mmCIF file of C-alpha atoms in Angstrom:
data_model
loop_
_atom_site.group_PDB
_atom_site.id
_atom_site.type_symbol
_atom_site.label_atom_id
_atom_site.label_comp_id
_atom_site.label_asym_id
_atom_site.label_seq_id
_atom_site.Cartn_x
_atom_site.Cartn_y
_atom_site.Cartn_z
ATOM 1 C CA MET G 29 -11.996 -16.985 -11.275
ATOM 2 C CA LEU G 30 -12.349 -20.734 -10.635
ATOM 3 C CA GLY G 31 -8.597 -20.921 -10.056
ATOM 4 C CA ARG G 32 -8.839 -18.126 -7.523
ATOM 5 C CA ILE G 33 -11.682 -19.866 -5.633
ATOM 6 C CA TYR G 34 -9.737 -23.129 -5.622
ATOM 7 C CA TRP G 35 -6.653 -21.384 -4.240
ATOM 8 C CA ILE G 36 -8.620 -19.731 -1.432
ATOM 9 C CA ASN G 37 -10.379 -22.969 -0.462
ATOM 10 C CA ASN G 38 -7.094 -24.870 -0.543
ATOM 11 C CA ALA G 39 -5.397 -22.168 1.532
ATOM 12 C CA LYS G 40 -8.086 -22.415 4.194
ATOM 13 C CA LYS G 41 -7.535 -26.171 4.462
ATOM 14 C CA LYS G 42 -3.811 -25.612 5.033
ATOM 15 C CA ALA G 43 -4.193 -22.660 7.393
ATOM 16 C CA ASP G 44 -4.383 -24.818 10.524
ATOM 17 C CA ASN G 45 -0.980 -26.284 9.719
ATOM 18 C CA MET G 46 0.615 -23.043 8.553
ATOM 19 C CA THR G 47 2.258 -20.581 10.902
ATOM 20 C CA ILE G 48 3.542 -17.496 9.155
ATOM 21 C CA LYS G 49 5.427 -14.814 11.000
ATOM 22 C CA ILE G 50 5.069 -11.472 9.299
ATOM 23 C CA LEU G 51 6.743 -8.248 10.312
ATOM 24 C CA GLU G 52 5.087 -5.078 8.978
ATOM 25 C CA LEU G 53 7.450 -2.100 9.121
ATOM 26 C CA PHE G 54 5.861 1.316 8.526
ATOM 27 C CA GLY G 55 2.712 -0.793 8.820
ATOM 28 C CA GLY G 56 0.037 1.858 8.320
ATOM 29 C CA ILE G 57 -3.446 0.353 8.461
ATOM 30 C CA GLY G 58 -2.315 -3.185 7.681
ATOM 31 C CA SER G 59 -2.859 -3.777 3.960
ATOM 32 C CA PRO G 60 -0.755 -7.010 3.909
ATOM 33 C CA ARG G 61 -2.581 -8.462 6.890
ATOM 34 C CA VAL G 62 -5.975 -7.567 5.389
ATOM 35 C CA ALA G 63 -4.942 -9.370 2.199
ATOM 36 C CA LEU G 64 -3.954 -12.509 4.117
ATOM 37 C CA ARG G 65 -7.195 -12.351 6.082
ATOM 38 C CA ASN G 66 -9.143 -12.129 2.816
ATOM 39 C CA LEU G 67 -7.295 -15.198 1.513
ATOM 40 C CA GLY G 68 -8.237 -17.179 4.600
ATOM 41 C CA ILE G 69 -4.692 -17.438 5.972
ATOM 42 C CA ASP G 70 -4.618 -17.478 9.757
ATOM 43 C CA ILE G 71 -1.782 -15.267 10.962
ATOM 44 C CA LYS G 72 -0.761 -16.860 14.230
ATOM 45 C CA SER G 73 2.330 -14.766 14.853
ATOM 46 C CA ILE G 74 2.643 -11.217 13.625
ATOM 47 C CA ASP G 75 4.238 -7.980 14.709
ATOM 48 C CA TYR G 76 3.580 -4.506 13.481
ATOM 49 C CA VAL G 77 5.704 -1.362 13.678
ATOM 50 C CA GLU G 78 4.144 2.038 13.090
ATOM 51 C CA ILE G 79 4.913 5.398 14.689
ATOM 52 C CA ASP G 80 1.667 7.194 13.685
ATOM 53 C CA ALA G 81 -0.703 6.850 16.646
ATOM 54 C CA LYS G 82 -3.854 7.396 14.554
ATOM 55 C CA ALA G 83 -2.835 4.689 12.077
ATOM 56 C CA VAL G 84 -2.157 2.329 14.987
ATOM 57 C CA ALA G 85 -5.632 3.050 16.382
ATOM 58 C CA SER G 86 -7.234 2.234 13.026
ATOM 59 C CA TYR G 87 -5.140 -0.942 12.690
ATOM 60 C CA ASN G 88 -6.226 -2.138 16.118
ATOM 61 C CA ALA G 89 -9.862 -1.355 15.318
ATOM 62 C CA ILE G 90 -9.778 -3.251 12.012
ATOM 63 C CA PHE G 91 -8.314 -6.394 13.542
ATOM 64 C CA ALA G 92 -10.159 -6.057 16.853
ATOM 65 C CA SER G 93 -8.176 -8.631 18.803
ATOM 66 C CA ASP G 94 -7.092 -8.845 22.421
ATOM 67 C CA LEU G 95 -3.585 -7.808 21.392
ATOM 68 C CA LYS G 96 -3.449 -4.036 20.989
ATOM 69 C CA TYR G 97 -0.393 -2.588 19.331
ATOM 70 C CA LYS G 98 1.236 0.644 20.435
ATOM 71 C CA THR G 99 3.276 3.135 18.477
ATOM 72 C CA GLN G 100 6.864 2.017 18.070
ATOM 73 C CA SER G 101 9.807 3.024 15.928
ATOM 74 C CA VAL G 102 11.405 0.856 13.290
ATOM 75 C CA ILE G 103 14.875 1.813 14.480
ATOM 76 C CA ASP G 104 16.789 -1.071 16.086
ATOM 77 C CA TRP G 105 13.786 -3.373 15.886
ATOM 78 C CA GLU G 106 14.467 -7.075 16.360
ATOM 79 C CA LEU G 107 12.242 -9.991 15.410
ATOM 80 C CA LYS G 108 12.483 -13.199 13.391
ATOM 81 C CA PRO G 109 9.814 -13.074 10.701
ATOM 82 C CA ASP G 110 9.317 -15.357 7.717
ATOM 83 C CA ILE G 111 8.125 -12.439 5.592
ATOM 84 C CA LEU G 112 9.218 -8.840 6.125
ATOM 85 C CA ILE G 113 7.177 -6.106 4.447
ATOM 86 C CA HIS G 114 8.250 -2.499 4.428
ATOM 87 C CA GLY G 115 7.170 0.661 2.659
ATOM 88 C CA SER G 116 9.320 3.442 4.062
ATOM 89 C CA PRO G 117 7.815 6.950 3.904
ATOM 90 C CA CYS G 118 7.935 8.086 0.312
ATOM 91 C CA GLN G 119 7.835 11.875 0.663
ATOM 92 C CA ASP G 120 11.552 12.314 0.041
ATOM 93 C CA ILE G 121 11.597 9.905 -2.889
ATOM 94 C CA SER G 122 8.444 11.129 -4.616
ATOM 95 C CA ILE G 123 8.430 13.843 -7.233
ATOM 96 C CA ALA G 124 7.310 16.274 -4.548
ATOM 97 C CA GLY G 125 10.503 15.565 -2.601
ATOM 98 C CA ARG G 126 12.936 16.841 -5.210
ATOM 99 C CA HIS G 127 15.601 17.596 -2.625
ATOM 100 C CA LEU G 128 16.558 13.906 -2.497
ATOM 101 C CA GLY G 129 19.885 13.373 -4.198
ATOM 102 C CA ALA G 130 22.052 10.364 -4.802
ATOM 103 C CA ASP G 131 22.519 9.733 -1.104
ATOM 104 C CA ALA G 132 19.501 10.277 1.135
ATOM 105 C CA GLY G 133 21.549 10.510 4.301
ATOM 106 C CA SER G 134 20.312 9.918 7.810
ATOM 107 C CA GLY G 135 18.333 13.144 8.011
ATOM 108 C CA THR G 136 15.535 12.289 5.585
ATOM 109 C CA ARG G 137 12.413 10.235 6.194
ATOM 110 C CA SER G 138 13.222 7.854 3.348
ATOM 111 C CA SER G 139 16.534 7.050 5.003
ATOM 112 C CA LEU G 140 14.462 4.848 7.278
ATOM 113 C CA MET G 141 14.545 2.245 4.518
ATOM 114 C CA TRP G 142 18.181 1.679 5.453
ATOM 115 C CA GLU G 143 16.962 0.692 8.907
ATOM 116 C CA THR G 144 15.280 -2.269 7.241
ATOM 117 C CA LEU G 145 18.643 -3.439 5.907
ATOM 118 C CA LYS G 146 20.150 -2.937 9.352
ATOM 119 C CA ILE G 147 17.393 -5.062 10.862
ATOM 120 C CA ILE G 148 18.020 -7.883 8.380
ATOM 121 C CA GLU G 149 21.771 -7.716 8.992
ATOM 122 C CA ASN G 150 21.191 -7.941 12.743
ATOM 123 C CA PHE G 151 19.209 -11.157 12.330
ATOM 124 C CA GLY G 152 22.475 -13.000 11.777
ATOM 125 C CA LYS G 153 21.892 -16.552 10.557
ATOM 126 C CA TRP G 154 18.135 -16.109 10.761
ATOM 127 C CA GLN G 155 16.853 -14.020 7.875
ATOM 128 C CA PRO G 156 13.351 -13.533 6.467
ATOM 129 C CA LYS G 157 12.642 -15.883 3.579
ATOM 130 C CA ILE G 158 10.900 -13.074 1.707
ATOM 131 C CA VAL G 159 11.247 -9.292 1.843
ATOM 132 C CA ILE G 160 8.698 -7.080 0.083
ATOM 133 C CA TRP G 161 9.327 -3.370 -0.453
ATOM 134 C CA GLU G 162 6.790 -0.996 -1.986
ATOM 135 C CA ASN G 163 7.451 2.588 -2.978
ATOM 136 C CA VAL G 164 6.648 5.310 -5.486
ATOM 137 C CA LYS G 165 7.496 4.942 -9.170
ATOM 138 C CA ALA G 166 9.921 7.853 -8.874
ATOM 139 C CA VAL G 167 12.553 5.589 -7.280
ATOM 140 C CA LEU G 168 13.267 4.343 -10.810
ATOM 141 C CA PHE G 169 13.811 7.801 -12.269
ATOM 142 C CA LYS G 170 17.340 8.552 -13.418
ATOM 143 C CA SER G 171 17.710 11.425 -10.955
ATOM 144 C CA MET G 172 16.722 9.243 -7.993
ATOM 145 C CA ASN G 173 17.503 5.623 -8.788
ATOM 146 C CA GLU G 174 20.962 5.459 -7.201
ATOM 147 C CA ASN G 175 19.405 4.799 -3.788
ATOM 148 C CA PHE G 176 17.153 2.132 -5.269
ATOM 149 C CA ASN G 177 20.069 0.392 -6.951
ATOM 150 C CA LYS G 178 22.078 0.614 -3.736
ATOM 151 C CA TYR G 179 19.222 -1.085 -1.885
ATOM 152 C CA LEU G 180 19.222 -3.905 -4.448
ATOM 153 C CA ARG G 181 22.988 -4.358 -4.132
ATOM 154 C CA GLU G 182 22.789 -4.461 -0.345
ATOM 155 C CA MET G 183 20.021 -7.076 -0.462
ATOM 156 C CA GLU G 184 22.082 -9.175 -2.863
ATOM 157 C CA SER G 185 25.034 -9.009 -0.476
ATOM 158 C CA LEU G 186 22.734 -10.426 2.216
ATOM 159 C CA GLY G 187 21.908 -13.420 0.037
ATOM 160 C CA TYR G 188 18.701 -12.276 -1.651
ATOM 161 C CA THR G 189 17.612 -12.535 -5.273
ATOM 162 C CA ASN G 190 15.755 -9.356 -6.222
ATOM 163 C CA SER G 191 12.953 -8.807 -8.706
ATOM 164 C CA TYR G 192 10.914 -5.661 -9.153
ATOM 165 C CA ALA G 193 8.082 -4.353 -11.288
ATOM 166 C CA VAL G 194 5.726 -1.419 -11.524
ATOM 167 C CA LEU G 195 2.239 -2.602 -10.629
ATOM 168 C CA ASN G 196 -0.907 -0.598 -11.273
ATOM 169 C CA ALA G 197 -4.022 -0.949 -9.122
ATOM 170 C CA LEU G 198 -6.049 -0.812 -12.363
ATOM 171 C CA ASP G 199 -4.738 -4.287 -13.224
ATOM 172 C CA PHE G 200 -5.951 -5.779 -9.948
ATOM 173 C CA GLY G 201 -9.627 -4.928 -10.093
ATOM 174 C CA LEU G 202 -9.566 -1.415 -8.658
ATOM 175 C CA PRO G 203 -10.639 1.602 -10.761
ATOM 176 C CA GLN G 204 -7.692 3.652 -9.524
ATOM 177 C CA GLN G 205 -4.718 4.732 -11.625
ATOM 178 C CA ARG G 206 -2.011 4.004 -9.062
ATOM 179 C CA GLU G 207 1.451 2.858 -10.096
ATOM 180 C CA ARG G 208 3.949 1.721 -7.492
ATOM 181 C CA VAL G 209 7.217 -0.201 -7.539
ATOM 182 C CA PHE G 210 7.130 -3.585 -5.800
ATOM 183 C CA THR G 211 10.426 -5.300 -5.036
ATOM 184 C CA ILE G 212 10.394 -8.975 -4.035
ATOM 185 C CA SER G 213 13.608 -10.307 -2.519
ATOM 186 C CA ILE G 214 13.858 -14.063 -1.958
ATOM 187 C CA LEU G 215 16.551 -15.569 0.263
ATOM 188 C CA ASN G 216 18.777 -18.004 -1.623
ATOM 189 C CA GLY G 217 16.051 -18.280 -4.192
ATOM 190 C CA LYS G 218 15.130 -17.753 -7.793
ATOM 191 C CA ALA G 219 13.817 -14.522 -9.215
ATOM 192 C CA PHE G 220 10.145 -13.789 -8.592
ATOM 193 C CA ASP G 221 8.048 -13.962 -11.756
ATOM 194 C CA PHE G 222 5.712 -10.993 -11.785
ATOM 195 C CA ASN G 223 4.053 -12.403 -14.918
ATOM 196 C CA SER G 224 2.643 -15.182 -12.730
ATOM 197 C CA LEU G 225 0.461 -12.726 -10.831
ATOM 198 C CA GLU G 226 -3.255 -12.988 -11.412
ATOM 199 C CA ARG G 227 -4.582 -9.824 -12.998
ATOM 200 C CA LEU G 228 -8.216 -8.835 -12.593
ATOM 201 C CA SER G 229 -10.469 -6.798 -14.831
ATOM 202 C CA MET G 230 -11.173 -3.315 -13.538
ATOM 203 C CA ARG G 231 -14.419 -3.260 -11.605
ATOM 204 C CA PRO G 232 -16.976 -0.520 -12.388
ATOM 205 C CA LEU G 233 -16.348 2.705 -10.502
ATOM 206 C CA SER G 234 -20.034 2.731 -9.534
ATOM 207 C CA ASN G 235 -19.296 -0.201 -7.194
ATOM 208 C CA PHE G 236 -17.164 2.122 -5.067
ATOM 209 C CA ILE G 237 -19.103 5.394 -5.179
ATOM 210 C CA GLU G 238 -21.654 6.320 -2.549
ATOM 211 C CA LYS G 239 -25.087 7.410 -3.739
ATOM 212 C CA ASP G 240 -26.202 9.770 -0.987
ATOM 213 C CA VAL G 241 -23.290 12.040 -0.118
ATOM 214 C CA ASP G 242 -23.396 14.906 2.351
ATOM 215 C CA GLU G 243 -23.330 18.438 0.957
ATOM 216 C CA LYS G 244 -20.078 19.075 2.847
ATOM 217 C CA TYR G 245 -18.182 17.185 0.118
ATOM 218 C CA THR G 246 -19.399 19.592 -2.588
ATOM 219 C CA ILE G 247 -16.638 21.951 -3.735
ATOM 220 C CA LYS G 248 -17.533 25.560 -3.083
ATOM 221 C CA ALA G 249 -14.220 27.420 -2.910
ATOM 222 C CA PRO G 250 -13.870 29.578 -6.091
ATOM 223 C CA SER G 251 -10.091 29.011 -6.153
ATOM 224 C CA MET G 252 -10.644 25.253 -6.350
ATOM 225 C CA LEU G 253 -13.564 25.428 -8.776
ATOM 226 C CA ASP G 254 -11.449 27.464 -11.169
ATOM 227 C CA ARG G 255 -8.898 24.666 -11.329
ATOM 228 C CA ILE G 256 -11.365 22.010 -12.501
ATOM 229 C CA GLY G 257 -10.897 21.032 -16.129
ATOM 230 C CA SER G 258 -7.911 20.197 -18.286
ATOM 231 C CA PRO G 259 -4.615 21.852 -19.238
ATOM 232 C CA SER G 260 -6.064 22.608 -22.680
ATOM 233 C CA ASP G 261 -8.529 25.016 -21.066
ATOM 234 C CA LYS G 262 -6.651 28.326 -21.186
ATOM 235 C CA LYS G 263 -8.853 29.792 -18.458
ATOM 236 C CA LYS G 264 -7.531 27.373 -15.882
ATOM 237 C CA PHE G 265 -4.557 27.810 -13.627
ATOM 238 C CA LYS G 266 -1.402 25.854 -14.390
ATOM 239 C CA GLY G 267 -2.416 23.379 -11.701
ATOM 240 C CA TYR G 268 -5.748 21.714 -12.457
ATOM 241 C CA LEU G 269 -8.141 19.143 -11.035
ATOM 242 C CA LYS G 270 -9.163 16.259 -13.256
ATOM 243 C CA ILE G 271 -12.787 15.253 -13.620
ATOM 244 C CA ILE G 272 -13.278 11.580 -12.764
ATOM 245 C CA GLY G 273 -14.542 9.382 -15.587
ATOM 246 C CA ASP G 274 -14.468 5.587 -15.363
ATOM 247 C CA LYS G 275 -11.578 5.618 -12.893
ATOM 248 C CA VAL G 276 -9.985 7.827 -10.271
ATOM 249 C CA TYR G 277 -6.389 8.952 -10.228
ATOM 250 C CA THR G 278 -3.861 8.273 -7.480
ATOM 251 C CA ILE G 279 -5.396 8.693 -4.031
ATOM 252 C CA THR G 280 -3.077 10.750 -1.844
ATOM 253 C CA THR G 281 -3.053 11.763 1.799
ATOM 254 C CA SER G 282 -4.871 15.125 1.527
ATOM 255 C CA GLN G 283 -7.923 14.359 -0.573
ATOM 256 C CA ASP G 284 -10.019 16.843 1.401
ATOM 257 C CA ARG G 285 -7.600 19.678 0.528
ATOM 258 C CA VAL G 286 -5.669 18.535 -2.548
ATOM 259 C CA PRO G 287 -7.905 16.078 -4.448
ATOM 260 C CA ASN G 288 -5.291 14.578 -6.772
ATOM 261 C CA SER G 289 -7.575 11.615 -7.392
ATOM 262 C CA GLY G 290 -9.927 13.911 -9.299
ATOM 263 C CA VAL G 291 -13.395 15.250 -8.573
ATOM 264 C CA ILE G 292 -16.870 13.919 -9.325
ATOM 265 C CA ASP G 293 -19.073 15.906 -11.705
ATOM 266 C CA LEU G 294 -22.512 16.361 -10.124
ATOM 267 C CA GLY G 295 -23.885 18.298 -13.087
ATOM 268 C CA ASN G 296 -25.031 21.912 -13.290
ATOM 269 C CA GLY G 297 -21.510 23.136 -12.666
ATOM 270 C CA LYS G 298 -21.226 21.345 -9.320
ATOM 271 C CA TYR G 299 -18.444 18.991 -8.269
ATOM 272 C CA ARG G 300 -17.592 17.045 -5.144
ATOM 273 C CA LEU G 301 -14.639 15.390 -3.476
ATOM 274 C CA LEU G 302 -14.327 11.668 -2.958
ATOM 275 C CA THR G 303 -15.440 10.742 0.541
ATOM 276 C CA GLU G 304 -12.982 9.137 2.902
ATOM 277 C CA LYS G 305 -15.002 5.905 2.683
ATOM 278 C CA GLU G 306 -14.728 5.888 -1.097
ATOM 279 C CA CYS G 307 -10.959 6.302 -0.800
ATOM 280 C CA TRP G 308 -10.768 3.280 1.487
ATOM 281 C CA LEU G 309 -12.910 1.167 -0.829
ATOM 282 C CA LEU G 310 -10.782 2.222 -3.806
ATOM 283 C CA GLN G 311 -7.730 0.881 -1.944
ATOM 284 C CA GLY G 312 -9.453 -2.491 -1.569
ATOM 285 C CA TYR G 313 -10.673 -2.290 2.024
ATOM 286 C CA SER G 314 -14.153 -3.439 2.997
ATOM 287 C CA THR G 315 -16.943 -1.305 4.388
ATOM 288 C CA ASP G 316 -16.465 -3.104 7.716
ATOM 289 C CA ASP G 317 -12.763 -2.186 7.724
ATOM 290 C CA PHE G 318 -13.583 1.449 7.093
ATOM 291 C CA GLU G 319 -16.367 1.654 9.661
ATOM 292 C CA ALA G 320 -14.127 0.113 12.329
ATOM 293 C CA ALA G 321 -11.408 2.684 11.641
ATOM 294 C CA ALA G 322 -13.924 5.544 11.428
ATOM 295 C CA LYS G 323 -14.846 4.949 15.058
ATOM 296 C CA VAL G 324 -11.344 5.872 16.205
ATOM 297 C CA SER G 325 -9.974 8.199 13.491
ATOM 298 C CA SER G 326 -11.072 11.594 12.183
ATOM 299 C CA LYS G 327 -12.044 12.424 8.609
ATOM 300 C CA THR G 328 -8.620 13.980 7.947
ATOM 301 C CA GLN G 329 -6.807 10.958 9.377
ATOM 302 C CA LEU G 330 -8.940 8.522 7.362
ATOM 303 C CA TYR G 331 -7.979 10.325 4.146
ATOM 304 C CA LYS G 332 -4.324 10.245 5.186
ATOM 305 C CA GLN G 333 -4.456 6.545 6.038
ATOM 306 C CA ALA G 334 -6.032 5.651 2.695
ATOM 307 C CA GLY G 335 -3.484 7.715 0.786
ATOM 308 C CA ASN G 336 -0.563 6.083 2.609
ATOM 309 C CA SER G 337 -1.850 2.545 2.120
ATOM 310 C CA ILE G 338 -1.097 -0.107 -0.497
ATOM 311 C CA PRO G 339 -3.927 -1.598 -2.597
ATOM 312 C CA VAL G 340 -5.080 -4.774 -0.867
ATOM 313 C CA PRO G 341 -5.744 -6.797 -4.081
ATOM 314 C CA ILE G 342 -2.110 -6.400 -5.162
ATOM 315 C CA PHE G 343 -0.976 -8.052 -1.937
ATOM 316 C CA GLU G 344 -3.581 -10.767 -2.400
ATOM 317 C CA SER G 345 -2.155 -11.591 -5.815
ATOM 318 C CA LEU G 346 1.436 -11.500 -4.529
ATOM 319 C CA PHE G 347 0.661 -13.768 -1.576
ATOM 320 C CA ARG G 348 -1.154 -16.322 -3.747
ATOM 321 C CA VAL G 349 2.066 -16.902 -5.646
ATOM 322 C CA LEU G 350 4.522 -16.534 -2.757
ATOM 323 C CA LEU G 351 2.677 -18.814 -0.337
ATOM 324 C CA LYS G 352 2.145 -21.451 -3.011
ATOM 325 C CA ASP G 353 5.868 -21.462 -3.821
ATOM 326 C CA PHE G 354 6.968 -21.519 -0.198
ATOM 327 C CA GLU G 355 4.168 -23.388 1.581
ATOM 328 C CA GLU G 356 6.499 -26.219 2.672
ATOM 329 C CA ASP G 357 8.831 -23.715 4.356
ATOM 330 C CA PHE G 358 6.188 -22.292 6.684
#
């Protein structure tokens, strides 16, 4: 902990002399920028590309600056960032998107990740020093990893050294079982050492759970109630809803309809959904971040935005290492 405090204080001292240009593709609600803000790094030049208007509204509300971003497509985008971060839509790569074969083709949402490579190629001599790509664990599965390996080969041909690892939000202080693949590509550099990341003990779930929750979050539909339990309970349907213990499961985009994160046992045979605020907190956002977004986005959109986001503390840990290694380049 003392090392972490020292790093943050030292980063703040250097912030005035550090200009970092970050390009967020498929930017969502700005997890990387929130992480840098939390570390005290002043982002003096940043651009953000997101086509979802509701996510853009929440992003603008969170960062509340004079510059208001508009929806814009990643296709044919041109900029000269120091760090490029992208997390192309994962629906076609996830287990739910089983139709993805060895070659995604231009018709699928995940094919947008190839636009990132096109953008880097179009930079010419100027290329981002660091490229970070996050996606679902399924990209490593045998039936789907050809696209992932192709991405790595293409990045190598552009002069990058690739490293990747599966990171779990549980290891970065959040009581959420959420595994995602993070790929760090460094231009003309050495491999990134994921073992150098600072891991944090899982914080108590009670720190993230609201005490007084509206009755509307209580599950009342018989079809949903009958799914609560475990696969060992023969009375349950094949699909079941887990009961939350000391942690939640992966937060997805439809928590109000398909609560994959699990449900909270209220006792006396009653259960409730996680609130949209709880989902945001469990992704590492602050109450202020959530309340800003809640002023411009609906309950359904807030669930979707949380489910599509990347845990903020993982980015904090990544940036501590990356900015320390490359501080003289910025």
